[in-house]
Rosetta silent file (secondary structure, phi, psi, omega in degrees, C-alpha in Angstrom):
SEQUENCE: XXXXXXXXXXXXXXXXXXXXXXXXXXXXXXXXXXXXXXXXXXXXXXXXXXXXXXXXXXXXXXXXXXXXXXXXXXXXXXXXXXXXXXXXXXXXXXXXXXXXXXXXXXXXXXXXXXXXXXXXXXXXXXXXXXXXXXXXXXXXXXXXXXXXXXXXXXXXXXXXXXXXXXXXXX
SCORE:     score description
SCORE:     0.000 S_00000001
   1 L     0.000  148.392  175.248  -83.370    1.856   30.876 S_00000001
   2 E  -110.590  162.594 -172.532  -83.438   -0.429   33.790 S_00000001
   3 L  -148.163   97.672  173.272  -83.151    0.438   37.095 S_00000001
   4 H   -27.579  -54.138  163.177  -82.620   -2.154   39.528 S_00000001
   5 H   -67.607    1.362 -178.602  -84.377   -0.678   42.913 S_00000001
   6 H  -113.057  -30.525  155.845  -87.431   -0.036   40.447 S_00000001
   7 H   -31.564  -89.825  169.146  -87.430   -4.155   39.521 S_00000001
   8 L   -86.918  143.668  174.669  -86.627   -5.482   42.462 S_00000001
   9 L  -104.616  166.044 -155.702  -88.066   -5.054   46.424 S_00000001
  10 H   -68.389   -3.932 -169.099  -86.303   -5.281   49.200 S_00000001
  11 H   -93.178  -53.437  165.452  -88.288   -8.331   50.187 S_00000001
  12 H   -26.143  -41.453  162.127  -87.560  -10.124   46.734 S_00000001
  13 H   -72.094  -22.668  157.506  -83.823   -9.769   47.879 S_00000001
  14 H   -62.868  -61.219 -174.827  -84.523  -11.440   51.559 S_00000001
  15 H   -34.863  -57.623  173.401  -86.180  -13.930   50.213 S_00000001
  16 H   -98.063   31.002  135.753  -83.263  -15.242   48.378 S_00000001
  17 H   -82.141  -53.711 -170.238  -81.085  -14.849   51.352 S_00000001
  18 H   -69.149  -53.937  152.875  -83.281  -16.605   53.198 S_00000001
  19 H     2.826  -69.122  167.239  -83.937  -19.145   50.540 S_00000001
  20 H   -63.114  -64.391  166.688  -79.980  -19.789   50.341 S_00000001
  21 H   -31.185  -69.760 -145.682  -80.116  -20.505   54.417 S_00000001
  22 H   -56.429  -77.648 -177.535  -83.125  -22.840   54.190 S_00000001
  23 H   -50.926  -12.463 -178.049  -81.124  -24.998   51.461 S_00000001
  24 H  -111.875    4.328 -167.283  -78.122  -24.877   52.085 S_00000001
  25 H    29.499 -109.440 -158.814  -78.034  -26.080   55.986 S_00000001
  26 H   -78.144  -15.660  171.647  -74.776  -26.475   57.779 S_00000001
  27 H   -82.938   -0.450  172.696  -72.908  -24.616   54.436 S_00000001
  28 L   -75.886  -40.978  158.587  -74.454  -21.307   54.929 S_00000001
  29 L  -125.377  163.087 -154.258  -72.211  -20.342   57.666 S_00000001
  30 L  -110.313   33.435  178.388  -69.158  -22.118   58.125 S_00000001
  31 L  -171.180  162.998 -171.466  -68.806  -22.136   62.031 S_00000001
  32 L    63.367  148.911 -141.669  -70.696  -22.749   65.169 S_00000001
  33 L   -72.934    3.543  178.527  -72.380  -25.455   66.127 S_00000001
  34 L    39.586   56.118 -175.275  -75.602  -24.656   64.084 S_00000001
  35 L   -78.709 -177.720  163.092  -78.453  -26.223   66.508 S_00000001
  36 H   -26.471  -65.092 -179.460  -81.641  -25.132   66.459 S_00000001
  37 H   -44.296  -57.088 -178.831  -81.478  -22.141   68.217 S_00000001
  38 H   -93.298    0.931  161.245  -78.997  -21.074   66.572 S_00000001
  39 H   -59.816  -25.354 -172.745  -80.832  -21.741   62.843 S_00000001
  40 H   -77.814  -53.038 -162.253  -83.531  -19.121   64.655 S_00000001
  41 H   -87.240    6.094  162.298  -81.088  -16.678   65.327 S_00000001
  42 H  -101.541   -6.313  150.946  -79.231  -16.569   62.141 S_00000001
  43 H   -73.177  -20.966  174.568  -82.570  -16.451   60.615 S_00000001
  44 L  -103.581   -3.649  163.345  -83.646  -13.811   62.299 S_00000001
  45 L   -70.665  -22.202  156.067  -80.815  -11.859   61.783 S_00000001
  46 L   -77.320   -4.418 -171.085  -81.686  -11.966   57.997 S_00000001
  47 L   -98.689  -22.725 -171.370  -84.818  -11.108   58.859 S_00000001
  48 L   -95.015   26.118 -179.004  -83.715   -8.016   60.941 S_00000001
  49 L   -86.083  128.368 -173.891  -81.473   -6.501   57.838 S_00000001
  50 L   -71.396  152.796 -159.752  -83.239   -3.235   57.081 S_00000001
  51 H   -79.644  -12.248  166.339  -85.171   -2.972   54.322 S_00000001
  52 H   -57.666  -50.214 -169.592  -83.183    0.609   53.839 S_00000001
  53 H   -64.288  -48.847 -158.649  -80.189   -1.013   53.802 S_00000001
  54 H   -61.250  -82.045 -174.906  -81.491   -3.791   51.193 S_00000001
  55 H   -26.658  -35.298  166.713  -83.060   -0.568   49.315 S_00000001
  56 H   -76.299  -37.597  173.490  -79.836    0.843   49.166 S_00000001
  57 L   -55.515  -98.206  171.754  -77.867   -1.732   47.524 S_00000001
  58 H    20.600  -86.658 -175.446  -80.524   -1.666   45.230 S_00000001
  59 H  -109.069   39.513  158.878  -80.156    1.446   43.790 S_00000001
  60 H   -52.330  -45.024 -178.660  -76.633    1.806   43.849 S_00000001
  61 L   -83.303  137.412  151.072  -76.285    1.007   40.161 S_00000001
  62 L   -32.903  156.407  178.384  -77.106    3.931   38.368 S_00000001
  63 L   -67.978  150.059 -170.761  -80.040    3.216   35.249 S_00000001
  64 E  -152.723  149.016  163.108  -78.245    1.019   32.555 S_00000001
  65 L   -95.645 -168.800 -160.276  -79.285   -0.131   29.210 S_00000001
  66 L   -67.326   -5.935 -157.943  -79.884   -3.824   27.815 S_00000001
  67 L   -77.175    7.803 -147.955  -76.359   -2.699   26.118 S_00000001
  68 L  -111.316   -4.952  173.606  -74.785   -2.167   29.593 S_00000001
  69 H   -39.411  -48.558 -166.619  -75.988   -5.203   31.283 S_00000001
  70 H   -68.372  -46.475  177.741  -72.364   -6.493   31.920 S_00000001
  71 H   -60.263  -57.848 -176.043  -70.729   -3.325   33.631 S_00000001
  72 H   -50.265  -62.475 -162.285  -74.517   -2.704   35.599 S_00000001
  73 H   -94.732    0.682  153.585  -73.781   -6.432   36.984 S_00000001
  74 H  -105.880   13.395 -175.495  -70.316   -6.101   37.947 S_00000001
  75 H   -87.875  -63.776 -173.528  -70.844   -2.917   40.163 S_00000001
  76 H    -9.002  -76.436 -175.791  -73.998   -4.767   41.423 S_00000001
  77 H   -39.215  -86.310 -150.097  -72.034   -7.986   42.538 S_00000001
  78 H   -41.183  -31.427  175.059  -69.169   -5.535   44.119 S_00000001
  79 H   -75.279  -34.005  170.028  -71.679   -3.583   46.207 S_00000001
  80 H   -82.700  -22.029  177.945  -73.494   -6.552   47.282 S_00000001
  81 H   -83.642  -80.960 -175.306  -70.460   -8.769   48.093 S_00000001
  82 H   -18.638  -71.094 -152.507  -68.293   -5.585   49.002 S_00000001
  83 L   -85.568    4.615  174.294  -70.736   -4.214   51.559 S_00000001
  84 L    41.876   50.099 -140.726  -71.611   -7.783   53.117 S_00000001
  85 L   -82.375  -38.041 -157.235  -75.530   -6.812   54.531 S_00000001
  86 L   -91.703  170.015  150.554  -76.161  -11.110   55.171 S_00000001
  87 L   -85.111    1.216  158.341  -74.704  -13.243   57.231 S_00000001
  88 L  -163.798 -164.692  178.258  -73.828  -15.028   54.784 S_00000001
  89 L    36.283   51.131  167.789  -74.061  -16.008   50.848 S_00000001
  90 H   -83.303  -34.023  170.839  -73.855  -12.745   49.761 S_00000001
  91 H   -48.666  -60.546 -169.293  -72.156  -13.482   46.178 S_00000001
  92 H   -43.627  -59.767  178.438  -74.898  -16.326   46.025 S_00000001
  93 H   -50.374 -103.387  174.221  -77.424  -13.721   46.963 S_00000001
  94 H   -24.897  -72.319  179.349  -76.468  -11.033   44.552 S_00000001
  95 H   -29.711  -67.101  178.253  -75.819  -13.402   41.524 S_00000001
  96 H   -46.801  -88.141  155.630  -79.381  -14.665   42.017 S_00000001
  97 H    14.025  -63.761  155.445  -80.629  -11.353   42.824 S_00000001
  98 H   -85.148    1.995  155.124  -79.394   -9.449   39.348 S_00000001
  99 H   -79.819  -10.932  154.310  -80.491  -12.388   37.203 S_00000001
 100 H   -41.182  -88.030  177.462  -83.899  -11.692   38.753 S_00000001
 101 H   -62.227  -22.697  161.823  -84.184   -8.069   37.900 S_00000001
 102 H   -60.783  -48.914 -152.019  -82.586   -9.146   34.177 S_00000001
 103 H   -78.417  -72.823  161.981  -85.304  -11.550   33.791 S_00000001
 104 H   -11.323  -47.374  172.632  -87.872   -9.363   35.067 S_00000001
 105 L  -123.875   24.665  172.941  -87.120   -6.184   33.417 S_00000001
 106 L  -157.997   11.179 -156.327  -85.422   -7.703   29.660 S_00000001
 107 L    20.340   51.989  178.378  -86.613  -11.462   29.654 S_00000001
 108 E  -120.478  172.424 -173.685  -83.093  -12.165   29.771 S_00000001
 109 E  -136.367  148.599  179.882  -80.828  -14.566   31.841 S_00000001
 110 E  -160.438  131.302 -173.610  -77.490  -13.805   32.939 S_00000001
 111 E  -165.353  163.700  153.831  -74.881  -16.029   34.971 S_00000001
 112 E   -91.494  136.043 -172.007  -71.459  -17.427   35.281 S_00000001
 113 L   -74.860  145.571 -176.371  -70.271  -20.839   34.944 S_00000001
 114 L   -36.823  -26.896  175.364  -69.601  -22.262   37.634 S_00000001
 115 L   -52.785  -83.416 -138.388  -65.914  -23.044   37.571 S_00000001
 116 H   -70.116  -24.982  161.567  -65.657  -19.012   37.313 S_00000001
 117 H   -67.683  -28.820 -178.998  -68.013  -18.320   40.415 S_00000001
 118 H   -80.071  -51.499  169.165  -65.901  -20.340   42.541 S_00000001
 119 H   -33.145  -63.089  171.895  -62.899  -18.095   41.243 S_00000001
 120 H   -31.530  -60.190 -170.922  -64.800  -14.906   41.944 S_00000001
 121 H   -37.218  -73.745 -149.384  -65.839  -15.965   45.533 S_00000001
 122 H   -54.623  -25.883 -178.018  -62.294  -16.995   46.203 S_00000001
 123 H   -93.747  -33.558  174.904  -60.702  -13.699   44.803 S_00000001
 124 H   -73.245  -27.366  172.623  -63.224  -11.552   46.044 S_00000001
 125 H   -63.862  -39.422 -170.195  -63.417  -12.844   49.688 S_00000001
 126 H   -46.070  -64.753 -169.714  -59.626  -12.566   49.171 S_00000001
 127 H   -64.846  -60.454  179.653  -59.308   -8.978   48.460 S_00000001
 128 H   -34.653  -68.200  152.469  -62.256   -8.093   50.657 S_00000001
 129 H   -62.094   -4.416  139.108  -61.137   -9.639   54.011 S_00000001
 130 H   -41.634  -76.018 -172.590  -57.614   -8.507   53.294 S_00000001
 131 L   -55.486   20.969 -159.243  -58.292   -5.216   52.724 S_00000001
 132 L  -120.069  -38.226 -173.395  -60.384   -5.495   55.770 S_00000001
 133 H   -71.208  -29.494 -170.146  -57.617   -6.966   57.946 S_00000001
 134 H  -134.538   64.741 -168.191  -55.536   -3.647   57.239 S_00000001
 135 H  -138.377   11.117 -164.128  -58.087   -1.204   57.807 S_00000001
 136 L   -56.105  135.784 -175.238  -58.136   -1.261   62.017 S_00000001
 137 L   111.540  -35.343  168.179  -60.404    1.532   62.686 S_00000001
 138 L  -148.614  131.700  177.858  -62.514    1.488   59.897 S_00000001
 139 L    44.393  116.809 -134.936  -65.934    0.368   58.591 S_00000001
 140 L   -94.541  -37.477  173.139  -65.585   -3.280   58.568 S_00000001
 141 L  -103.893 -151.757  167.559  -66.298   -3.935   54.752 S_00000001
 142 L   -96.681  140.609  162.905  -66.764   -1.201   51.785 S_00000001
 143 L   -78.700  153.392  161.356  -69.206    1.642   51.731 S_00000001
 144 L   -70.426   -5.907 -174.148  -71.468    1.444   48.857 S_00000001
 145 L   -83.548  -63.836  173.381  -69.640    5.406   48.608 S_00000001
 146 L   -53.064  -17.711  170.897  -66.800    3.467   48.032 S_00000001
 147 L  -133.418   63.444 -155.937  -67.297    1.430   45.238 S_00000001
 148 L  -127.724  -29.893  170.812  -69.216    3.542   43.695 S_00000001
 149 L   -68.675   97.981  128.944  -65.426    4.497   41.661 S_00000001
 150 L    41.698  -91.923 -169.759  -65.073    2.493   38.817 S_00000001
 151 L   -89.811    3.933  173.296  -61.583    2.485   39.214 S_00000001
 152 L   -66.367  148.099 -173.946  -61.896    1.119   42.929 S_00000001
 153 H   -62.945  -53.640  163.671  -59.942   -2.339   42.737 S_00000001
 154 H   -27.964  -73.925  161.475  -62.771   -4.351   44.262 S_00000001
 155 H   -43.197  -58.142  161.180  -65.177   -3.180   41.195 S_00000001
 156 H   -25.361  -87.466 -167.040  -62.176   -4.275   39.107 S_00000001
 157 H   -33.191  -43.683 -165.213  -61.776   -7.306   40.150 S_00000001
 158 H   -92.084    0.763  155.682  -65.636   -8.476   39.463 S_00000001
 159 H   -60.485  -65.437  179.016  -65.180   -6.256   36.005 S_00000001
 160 L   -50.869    9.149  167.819  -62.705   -8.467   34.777 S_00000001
 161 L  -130.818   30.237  173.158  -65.324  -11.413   34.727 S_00000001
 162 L   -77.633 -107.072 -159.042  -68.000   -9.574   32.620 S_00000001
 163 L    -3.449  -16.965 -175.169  -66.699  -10.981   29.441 S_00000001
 164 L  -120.135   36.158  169.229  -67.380  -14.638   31.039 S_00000001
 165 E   -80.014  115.642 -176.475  -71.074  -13.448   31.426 S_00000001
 166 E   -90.819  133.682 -145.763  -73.406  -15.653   29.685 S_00000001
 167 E  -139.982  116.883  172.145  -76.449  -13.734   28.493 S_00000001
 168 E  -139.305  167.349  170.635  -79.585  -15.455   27.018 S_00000001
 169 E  -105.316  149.748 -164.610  -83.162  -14.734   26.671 S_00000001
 170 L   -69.901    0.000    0.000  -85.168  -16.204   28.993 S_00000001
């Protein structure tokens, strides 16, 4: 069985947040005038996301076999997207993130093609900030409580793109 929070540490998941900043420059966030300063302070706001929080995410998915990879990596994504912890690249993040802990604990690889990653983003940002916009009052993204159902739409949505999971050994 694999267990994601027993794989990966909360720093391994910073890392490639931070990672994703360094490299990606003026495309990690997509406003403000991104000087200096403020590359410090959106660095150090990845740097101040608790490692509790990180830790939680983590072990959100329940233990999964190698048979079970695809369902185990579309809760992942939804809790890591869903519950938004960075200030940005959180899909980016997660995607990286459970192909990590695949490689690591099955010598396997696991990803989407790219076409279908832009789709995700775009439907999942969709649904997310909607459902965010007509919520006044509460929590600004999804609890990790919350999409912890299955049958929540948000876990849908990144369910319906297991099947266009490509799965190799590493």
């Amino acid at each position: 069985m694999i267990r994601i929070g027993d794989v990966l540490l909360t720093e391994d998941v910073r890392r490639i947040n931070l990672a994703l900043f360094r490299d990606s420059g003026q495309a990690y966030l997509r406003s403000g005038a991104f000087g200096v300063e403020e590359r410090r302070a959106i660095e150090q706001r990845i740097r101040n996301i608790s490692g509790r929080r990180i830790r939680r995410i983590l072990e959100a998915v329940p233990p999964f076999a190698d048979s079970d990879i695809r369902p185990a990596w579309s809760h992942f994504m939804a809790v890591s997207a869903g519950t938004h912890p960075w200030p940005d690249a959180n899909h980016r993040t997660a995607l990286l993130a459970f192909d990590l802990a695949i490689v690591q604990a099955s010598a396997q690889r696991i990803g989407l093609p790219v076409s279908r990653v832009a789709e995700l983003v775009l439907a999942s940002k969709a649904m997310r900030d909607g459902a965010r916009r007509r919520r006044p009052g509460r929590a600004r993204y999804y609890t990790i409580e919350e999409l912890g159902d299955p049958d929540h739409p948000y876990r849908r949505l990144f369910a319906g793109f297991e099947s266009d999971l490509i799965i190799k050994h590493a």
